[in-house]
PDB file of C-alpha atoms in Angstrom:
ATOM      1  CA  MET A   1      78.486-119.048 118.577  1.00  0.00           C
ATOM      2  CA  PRO A   2      82.135-120.139 118.108  1.00  0.00           C
ATOM      3  CA  GLN A   3      84.229-120.200 121.256  1.00  0.00           C
ATOM      4  CA  ALA A   4      87.673-121.754 121.657  1.00  0.00           C
ATOM      5  CA  PRO A   5      90.874-121.349 123.671  1.00  0.00           C
ATOM      6  CA  ALA A   6      93.046-118.456 122.528  1.00  0.00           C
ATOM      7  CA  LEU A   7      95.710-120.851 121.170  1.00  0.00           C
ATOM      8  CA  ILE A   8      93.141-122.615 118.970  1.00  0.00           C
ATOM      9  CA  GLY A   9      91.946-119.244 117.719  1.00  0.00           C
ATOM     10  CA  LYS A  10      95.478-118.281 116.747  1.00  0.00           C
ATOM     11  CA  LEU A  11      95.988-121.587 114.929  1.00  0.00           C
ATOM     12  CA  ALA A  12      92.728-121.099 113.004  1.00  0.00           C
ATOM     13  CA  GLU A  13      93.811-117.581 112.129  1.00  0.00           C
ATOM     14  CA  SER A  14      97.151-118.796 110.776  1.00  0.00           C
ATOM     15  CA  ALA A  15      95.442-121.476 108.676  1.00  0.00           C
ATOM     16  CA  MET A  16      92.371-119.598 107.413  1.00  0.00           C
ATOM     17  CA  GLY A  17      93.161-115.943 108.091  1.00  0.00           C
ATOM     18  CA  ARG A  18      92.843-113.344 105.338  1.00  0.00           C
ATOM     19  CA  ARG A  19      94.289-109.891 105.866  1.00  0.00           C
ATOM     20  CA  ALA A  20      91.594-107.234 105.611  1.00  0.00           C
ATOM     21  CA  ARG A  21      91.278-103.474 105.883  1.00  0.00           C
ATOM     22  CA  VAL A  22      88.082-101.533 106.513  1.00  0.00           C
ATOM     23  CA  LEU A  23      87.471 -99.119 103.627  1.00  0.00           C
ATOM     24  CA  ASP A  24      84.183 -97.614 104.769  1.00  0.00           C
ATOM     25  CA  VAL A  25      81.639 -97.842 107.578  1.00  0.00           C
ATOM     26  CA  GLN A  26      78.007 -96.815 107.114  1.00  0.00           C
ATOM     27  CA  HIS A  27      74.915 -96.957 109.337  1.00  0.00           C
ATOM     28  CA  PRO A  28      71.993 -97.641 106.969  1.00  0.00           C
ATOM     29  CA  ALA A  29      69.431 -97.889 109.782  1.00  0.00           C
ATOM     30  CA  PRO A  30      69.369 -97.860 113.587  1.00  0.00           C
ATOM     31  CA  GLY A  31      70.914-101.101 114.830  1.00  0.00           C
ATOM     32  CA  PHE A  32      72.806-101.880 111.601  1.00  0.00           C
ATOM     33  CA  VAL A  33      76.388-101.357 110.471  1.00  0.00           C
ATOM     34  CA  GLU A  34      77.496-101.780 106.859  1.00  0.00           C
ATOM     35  CA  LEU A  35      81.183-102.482 106.258  1.00  0.00           C
ATOM     36  CA  THR A  36      83.159-102.265 103.048  1.00  0.00           C
ATOM     37  CA  LEU A  37      86.460-104.135 103.305  1.00  0.00           C
ATOM     38  CA  HIS A  38      89.412-104.994 101.139  1.00  0.00           C
ATOM     39  CA  ALA A  39      90.353-108.590 101.937  1.00  0.00           C
ATOM     40  CA  SER A  40      92.573-111.160 100.261  1.00  0.00           C
ATOM     41  CA  ALA A  41      90.347-113.839  98.765  1.00  0.00           C
ATOM     42  CA  PRO A  42      90.225-117.492  99.877  1.00  0.00           C
ATOM     43  CA  PRO A  43      90.466-120.383  97.387  1.00  0.00           C
ATOM     44  CA  GLY A  44      87.762-119.977  94.741  1.00  0.00           C
ATOM     45  CA  GLY A  45      87.422-116.253  95.404  1.00  0.00           C
ATOM     46  CA  TRP A  46      84.836-114.282  97.338  1.00  0.00           C
ATOM     47  CA  GLN A  47      81.173-114.955  96.577  1.00  0.00           C
ATOM     48  CA  PRO A  48      77.956-113.301  97.785  1.00  0.00           C
ATOM     49  CA  GLY A  49      76.720-115.471 100.649  1.00  0.00           C
ATOM     50  CA  HIS A  50      80.268-116.400 101.693  1.00  0.00           C
ATOM     51  CA  GLU A  51      80.400-117.222 105.414  1.00  0.00           C
ATOM     52  CA  ILE A  52      83.258-115.556 107.288  1.00  0.00           C
ATOM     53  CA  GLN A  53      84.391-115.187 110.878  1.00  0.00           C
ATOM     54  CA  PHE A  54      86.005-112.401 112.879  1.00  0.00           C
ATOM     55  CA  ARG A  55      87.829-112.998 116.143  1.00  0.00           C
ATOM     56  CA  VAL A  56      86.095-110.481 118.382  1.00  0.00           C
ATOM     57  CA  ALA A  57      87.995-111.533 121.521  1.00  0.00           C
ATOM     58  CA  PRO A  58      90.910-113.891 122.193  1.00  0.00           C
ATOM     59  CA  THR A  59      88.536-116.813 122.816  1.00  0.00           C
ATOM     60  CA  LEU A  60      85.499-115.716 120.779  1.00  0.00           C
ATOM     61  CA  SER A  61      84.675-115.468 117.097  1.00  0.00           C
ATOM     62  CA  ARG A  62      81.477-114.396 115.383  1.00  0.00           C
ATOM     63  CA  ARG A  63      80.102-115.396 111.980  1.00  0.00           C
ATOM     64  CA  TYR A  64      78.961-112.962 109.314  1.00  0.00           C
ATOM     65  CA  THR A  65      78.062-113.156 105.643  1.00  0.00           C
ATOM     66  CA  VAL A  66      79.552-111.447 102.624  1.00  0.00           C
ATOM     67  CA  ARG A  67      76.610-109.583 101.083  1.00  0.00           C
ATOM     68  CA  THR A  68      78.325-108.099  98.025  1.00  0.00           C
ATOM     69  CA  VAL A  69      81.544-108.611  96.089  1.00  0.00           C
ATOM     70  CA  GLY A  70      83.059-105.979  93.824  1.00  0.00           C
ATOM     71  CA  GLY A  71      81.725-102.493  93.220  1.00  0.00           C
ATOM     72  CA  PRO A  72      78.803-100.502  94.597  1.00  0.00           C
ATOM     73  CA  ASP A  73      75.663-102.092  95.980  1.00  0.00           C
ATOM     74  CA  GLY A  74      74.143-104.421  93.419  1.00  0.00           C
ATOM     75  CA  GLU A  75      77.314-104.891  91.377  1.00  0.00           C
ATOM     76  CA  THR A  76      78.992-108.180  92.180  1.00  0.00           C
ATOM     77  CA  GLY A  77      82.002-109.840  90.683  1.00  0.00           C
ATOM     78  CA  GLY A  78      84.877-107.970  89.123  1.00  0.00           C
ATOM     79  CA  SER A  79      88.611-108.520  88.725  1.00  0.00           C
ATOM     80  CA  GLY A  80      91.791-107.367  90.395  1.00  0.00           C
ATOM     81  CA  SER A  81      91.225-105.223  93.478  1.00  0.00           C
ATOM     82  CA  GLU A  82      87.436-105.217  92.933  1.00  0.00           C
ATOM     83  CA  ALA A  83      87.399-108.991  93.414  1.00  0.00           C
ATOM     84  CA  GLU A  84      88.822-108.410  96.902  1.00  0.00           C
ATOM     85  CA  ARG A  85      86.315-105.706  97.834  1.00  0.00           C
ATOM     86  CA  ILE A  86      83.507-107.139  99.949  1.00  0.00           C
ATOM     87  CA  GLY A  87      80.477-105.750 101.743  1.00  0.00           C
ATOM     88  CA  VAL A  88      79.152-107.031 105.079  1.00  0.00           C
ATOM     89  CA  LEU A  89      75.911-105.929 106.742  1.00  0.00           C
ATOM     90  CA  ALA A  90      75.804-106.587 110.488  1.00  0.00           C
ATOM     91  CA  SER A  91      73.092-106.167 113.088  1.00  0.00           C
ATOM     92  CA  THR A  92      74.187-104.518 116.336  1.00  0.00           C
ATOM     93  CA  GLU A  93      70.804-104.624 118.057  1.00  0.00           C
ATOM     94  CA  SER A  94      71.770-107.584 120.282  1.00  0.00           C
ATOM     95  CA  GLN A  95      74.644-105.658 121.920  1.00  0.00           C
ATOM     96  CA  GLY A  96      76.538-108.953 122.206  1.00  0.00           C
ATOM     97  CA  PRO A  97      80.332-109.377 121.833  1.00  0.00           C
ATOM     98  CA  GLY A  98      80.225-109.387 118.034  1.00  0.00           C
ATOM     99  CA  ALA A  99      77.915-106.398 117.829  1.00  0.00           C
ATOM    100  CA  THR A 100      80.146-104.436 120.204  1.00  0.00           C
ATOM    101  CA  TRP A 101      83.285-105.298 118.226  1.00  0.00           C
ATOM    102  CA  VAL A 102      81.755-104.436 114.848  1.00  0.00           C
ATOM    103  CA  SER A 103      80.430-101.137 116.184  1.00  0.00           C
ATOM    104  CA  ARG A 104      83.980-100.051 117.038  1.00  0.00           C
ATOM    105  CA  LEU A 105      85.395-100.556 113.545  1.00  0.00           C
ATOM    106  CA  ARG A 106      86.421 -97.475 111.599  1.00  0.00           C
ATOM    107  CA  ALA A 107      87.732 -96.804 108.096  1.00  0.00           C
ATOM    108  CA  GLY A 108      91.399 -97.728 107.991  1.00  0.00           C
ATOM    109  CA  THR A 109      91.153-100.415 110.686  1.00  0.00           C
ATOM    110  CA  GLY A 110      93.111-103.553 109.897  1.00  0.00           C
ATOM    111  CA  THR A 111      91.758-106.959 110.881  1.00  0.00           C
ATOM    112  CA  VAL A 112      91.812-110.638 109.942  1.00  0.00           C
ATOM    113  CA  ILE A 113      88.940-112.542 108.354  1.00  0.00           C
ATOM    114  CA  LEU A 114      88.688-116.314 108.740  1.00  0.00           C
ATOM    115  CA  ALA A 115      87.316-117.839 105.548  1.00  0.00           C
ATOM    116  CA  ALA A 116      87.496-121.063 103.590  1.00  0.00           C
ATOM    117  CA  ARG A 117      86.140-121.926 100.151  1.00  0.00           C
ATOM    118  CA  HIS A 118      82.537-120.784  99.696  1.00  0.00           C
ATOM    119  CA  ARG A 119      79.883-123.397 100.461  1.00  0.00           C
ATOM    120  CA  PRO A 120      76.486-121.954  99.491  1.00  0.00           C
ATOM    121  CA  LEU A 121      73.363-122.752 101.440  1.00  0.00           C
ATOM    122  CA  ARG A 122      71.055-125.278  99.814  1.00  0.00           C
ATOM    123  CA  GLU A 123      68.312-123.637  97.768  1.00  0.00           C
ATOM    124  CA  THR A 124      65.246-125.448  96.458  1.00  0.00           C
ATOM    125  CA  GLY A 125      62.797-124.440  93.755  1.00  0.00           C
ATOM    126  CA  ALA A 126      62.401-121.360  91.590  1.00  0.00           C
ATOM    127  CA  ARG A 127      60.058-119.212  93.725  1.00  0.00           C
ATOM    128  CA  ARG A 128      61.415-119.137  97.255  1.00  0.00           C
ATOM    129  CA  LEU A 129      60.393-117.700 100.602  1.00  0.00           C
ATOM    130  CA  TYR A 130      63.065-116.143 102.843  1.00  0.00           C
ATOM    131  CA  LEU A 131      62.330-115.488 106.521  1.00  0.00           C
ATOM    132  CA  GLY A 132      64.668-114.115 109.168  1.00  0.00           C
ATOM    133  CA  ASP A 133      65.470-111.393 111.650  1.00  0.00           C
ATOM    134  CA  GLY A 134      67.875-108.459 111.521  1.00  0.00           C
ATOM    135  CA  SER A 135      70.918-110.669 112.046  1.00  0.00           C
ATOM    136  CA  THR A 136      70.108-112.469 108.775  1.00  0.00           C
ATOM    137  CA  LEU A 137      69.456-109.506 106.470  1.00  0.00           C
ATOM    138  CA  GLY A 138      72.920-109.592 104.873  1.00  0.00           C
ATOM    139  CA  THR A 139      72.666-113.320 104.195  1.00  0.00           C
ATOM    140  CA  ILE A 140      69.133-113.165 102.854  1.00  0.00           C
ATOM    141  CA  ASP A 141      69.925-110.270 100.537  1.00  0.00           C
ATOM    142  CA  ALA A 142      72.985-112.089  99.175  1.00  0.00           C
ATOM    143  CA  TYR A 143      70.691-114.907  98.023  1.00  0.00           C
ATOM    144  CA  ALA A 144      67.330-113.233  97.370  1.00  0.00           C
ATOM    145  CA  ARG A 145      68.544-110.179  95.430  1.00  0.00           C
ATOM    146  CA  VAL A 146      69.155-112.238  92.278  1.00  0.00           C
ATOM    147  CA  ASP A 147      65.637-113.701  92.287  1.00  0.00           C
ATOM    148  CA  GLU A 148      62.869-111.215  91.512  1.00  0.00           C
ATOM    149  CA  GLN A 149      60.225-113.872  92.252  1.00  0.00           C
ATOM    150  CA  SER A 150      61.352-114.443  95.816  1.00  0.00           C
ATOM    151  CA  LEU A 151      59.268-113.432  98.840  1.00  0.00           C
ATOM    152  CA  VAL A 152      61.229-111.922 101.726  1.00  0.00           C
ATOM    153  CA  ALA A 153      60.039-111.043 105.224  1.00  0.00           C
ATOM    154  CA  ILE A 154      62.441-109.876 107.924  1.00  0.00           C
ATOM    155  CA  GLU A 155      61.720-108.950 111.524  1.00  0.00           C
ATOM    156  CA  VAL A 156      63.682-105.888 112.685  1.00  0.00           C
ATOM    157  CA  PRO A 157      63.537-103.260 115.455  1.00  0.00           C
ATOM    158  CA  GLU A 158      60.788-100.725 114.770  1.00  0.00           C
ATOM    159  CA  PRO A 159      63.169 -97.715 114.435  1.00  0.00           C
ATOM    160  CA  ALA A 160      64.888 -99.452 111.491  1.00  0.00           C
ATOM    161  CA  VAL A 161      61.787-100.354 109.471  1.00  0.00           C
ATOM    162  CA  ASP A 162      61.378 -97.202 107.367  1.00  0.00           C
ATOM    163  CA  ALA A 163      65.053 -96.854 106.396  1.00  0.00           C
ATOM    164  CA  LEU A 164      65.388-100.521 105.461  1.00  0.00           C
ATOM    165  CA  ALA A 165      62.101-100.534 103.518  1.00  0.00           C
ATOM    166  CA  ALA A 166      63.243 -97.497 101.533  1.00  0.00           C
ATOM    167  CA  ARG A 167      66.437 -99.277 100.530  1.00  0.00           C
ATOM    168  CA  TRP A 168      64.869-102.683  99.875  1.00  0.00           C
ATOM    169  CA  PRO A 169      61.289-101.898  98.789  1.00  0.00           C
ATOM    170  CA  ARG A 170      60.709-105.459  97.556  1.00  0.00           C
ATOM    171  CA  TYR A 171      61.207-106.919 101.036  1.00  0.00           C
ATOM    172  CA  HIS A 172      58.700-106.934 103.891  1.00  0.00           C
ATOM    173  CA  PHE A 173      60.218-105.422 107.050  1.00  0.00           C
ATOM    174  CA  LEU A 174      58.169-106.191 110.140  1.00  0.00           C
ATOM    175  CA  PRO A 175      58.617-104.416 113.486  1.00  0.00           C
ATOM    176  CA  ILE A 176      59.456-106.725 116.362  1.00  0.00           C
ATOM    177  CA  THR A 177      56.472-107.270 118.643  1.00  0.00           C
ATOM    178  CA  LYS A 178      56.308-109.058 121.997  1.00  0.00           C
ATOM    179  CA  GLY A 179      58.612-112.026 121.395  1.00  0.00           C
ATOM    180  CA  PRO A 180      61.203-113.090 118.805  1.00  0.00           C
ATOM    181  CA  GLY A 181      59.541-114.425 115.684  1.00  0.00           C
ATOM    182  CA  ASP A 182      55.985-113.419 116.609  1.00  0.00           C
ATOM    183  CA  ALA A 183      55.674-110.742 113.908  1.00  0.00           C
ATOM    184  CA  LEU A 184      57.048-113.133 111.290  1.00  0.00           C
ATOM    185  CA  PHE A 185      54.671-115.891 112.319  1.00  0.00           C
ATOM    186  CA  PHE A 186      51.616-113.630 112.131  1.00  0.00           C
ATOM    187  CA  TRP A 187      52.762-112.402 108.699  1.00  0.00           C
ATOM    188  CA  LEU A 188      53.251-116.025 107.606  1.00  0.00           C
ATOM    189  CA  GLU A 189      49.727-116.970 108.676  1.00  0.00           C
ATOM    190  CA  ARG A 190      48.202-113.948 106.925  1.00  0.00           C
ATOM    191  CA  ALA A 191      50.168-114.448 103.702  1.00  0.00           C
ATOM    192  CA  ALA A 192      49.237-118.127 103.600  1.00  0.00           C
ATOM    193  CA  GLY A 193      45.562-117.286 104.129  1.00  0.00           C
ATOM    194  CA  GLU A 194      45.664-114.770 101.284  1.00  0.00           C
ATOM    195  CA  GLY A 195      47.177-117.288  98.869  1.00  0.00           C
ATOM    196  CA  GLU A 196      50.573-115.582  98.511  1.00  0.00           C
ATOM    197  CA  PHE A 197      52.322-118.953  98.694  1.00  0.00           C
ATOM    198  CA  ALA A 198      50.340-120.653  95.936  1.00  0.00           C
ATOM    199  CA  ARG A 199      53.360-121.026  93.634  1.00  0.00           C
ATOM    200  CA  LEU A 200      55.972-121.371  96.352  1.00  0.00           C
ATOM    201  CA  ASP A 201      58.382-124.285  95.886  1.00  0.00           C
ATOM    202  CA  GLY A 202      61.177-123.587  98.362  1.00  0.00           C
ATOM    203  CA  ALA A 203      62.022-121.715 101.542  1.00  0.00           C
ATOM    204  CA  MET A 204      65.057-120.563 103.510  1.00  0.00           C
ATOM    205  CA  LEU A 205      64.497-119.912 107.222  1.00  0.00           C
ATOM    206  CA  LEU A 206      67.312-118.205 109.124  1.00  0.00           C
ATOM    207  CA  GLY A 207      67.951-116.616 112.507  1.00  0.00           C
ATOM    208  CA  HIS A 208      66.249-117.436 115.820  1.00  0.00           C
ATOM    209  CA  ALA A 209      66.248-121.216 116.379  1.00  0.00           C
ATOM    210  CA  GLN A 210      62.867-121.500 118.099  1.00  0.00           C
ATOM    211  CA  SER A 211      61.213-119.255 115.491  1.00  0.00           C
ATOM    212  CA  ILE A 212      62.634-121.392 112.681  1.00  0.00           C
ATOM    213  CA  GLN A 213      61.083-124.511 114.204  1.00  0.00           C
ATOM    214  CA  ARG A 214      57.710-122.791 114.423  1.00  0.00           C
ATOM    215  CA  GLN A 215      57.892-121.460 110.856  1.00  0.00           C
ATOM    216  CA  ARG A 216      58.938-124.777 109.360  1.00  0.00           C
ATOM    217  CA  ALA A 217      56.144-126.608 111.183  1.00  0.00           C
ATOM    218  CA  ALA A 218      53.603-124.116 109.826  1.00  0.00           C
ATOM    219  CA  LEU A 219      54.825-124.497 106.239  1.00  0.00           C
ATOM    220  CA  VAL A 220      55.006-128.293 106.383  1.00  0.00           C
ATOM    221  CA  ASP A 221      51.871-129.013 108.444  1.00  0.00           C
ATOM    222  CA  SER A 222      49.747-126.801 106.199  1.00  0.00           C
ATOM    223  CA  ARG A 223      51.213-128.593 103.157  1.00  0.00           C
ATOM    224  CA  ILE A 224      52.538-125.407 101.639  1.00  0.00           C
ATOM    225  CA  LEU A 225      55.920-127.100 101.247  1.00  0.00           C
ATOM    226  CA  PRO A 226      57.405-130.535 101.902  1.00  0.00           C
ATOM    227  CA  ARG A 227      60.071-130.649 104.601  1.00  0.00           C
ATOM    228  CA  ARG A 228      62.848-131.345 102.075  1.00  0.00           C
ATOM    229  CA  ALA A 229      62.078-128.034 100.327  1.00  0.00           C
ATOM    230  CA  VAL A 230      62.844-126.007 103.477  1.00  0.00           C
ATOM    231  CA  THR A 231      66.423-124.969 104.290  1.00  0.00           C
ATOM    232  CA  THR A 232      67.092-123.887 107.873  1.00  0.00           C
ATOM    233  CA  LYS A 233      70.081-122.225 109.532  1.00  0.00           C
ATOM    234  CA  PRO A 234      69.832-121.024 113.142  1.00  0.00           C
ATOM    235  CA  TYR A 235      71.999-118.053 114.112  1.00  0.00           C
ATOM    236  CA  TRP A 236      71.024-117.735 117.756  1.00  0.00           C
ATOM    237  CA  SER A 237      68.791-119.257 120.411  1.00  0.00           C
ATOM    238  CA  THR A 238      66.873-117.986 123.396  1.00  0.00           C
ATOM    239  CA  GLY A 239      68.860-118.480 126.574  1.00  0.00           C
ATOM    240  CA  LYS A 240      72.270-118.682 124.893  1.00  0.00           C
ATOM    241  CA  ALA A 241      75.062-116.124 124.505  1.00  0.00           C
ATOM    242  CA  GLY A 242      74.182-113.331 122.092  1.00  0.00           C
ATOM    243  CA  LEU A 243      75.740-112.349 118.791  1.00  0.00           C
TER     244      LEU A 243
END
């Protein structure tokens, strides 16, 4: 995760910083915080899937994703003040520096968001598979919500499964088992064996680096997808500093 001397952080903030104010804080499930913020938009405006950063300490920043832009959940876009209203869903299960900082935010808190022009992740095909863990839910929903054909499976702490499944009934929420990515990999094997990927032509794999490698190998080696049809973006890795 991003780390830099305090002076560099201040320079980045002066160049890319966007003034923001927390409008609302919700807890949709254990281990998750949902923020609604009013933030001045970067060049090109805010977009769902927009990558942003918060400075959570003088020498540390953490990346998050804009899940929604505009009005209530599911209504994106808008003009005027609505175009500067963004939603961010963050996982706090890791209890890392970012999770601790996000958990302390309250309505009315002022902060600074670092953001440049939106650069969307590469997407391939018309019927895509999205795999990730709790730290990726906001990103995955920003992309998958517009595609009713997409298949989504996300590994989350067991106490969060029911609440998240009730809100996103189209997604598969899998309770974490022994190791990171194990539940996702077993689901992937079962779904492949049952022919759920017959018309699949693209995939986006996010989250735990070692799990992504395992998932991509399974999809490519079994000839479900060619390597070029799989987009990957690691968020964290075993043995490195947490979110």
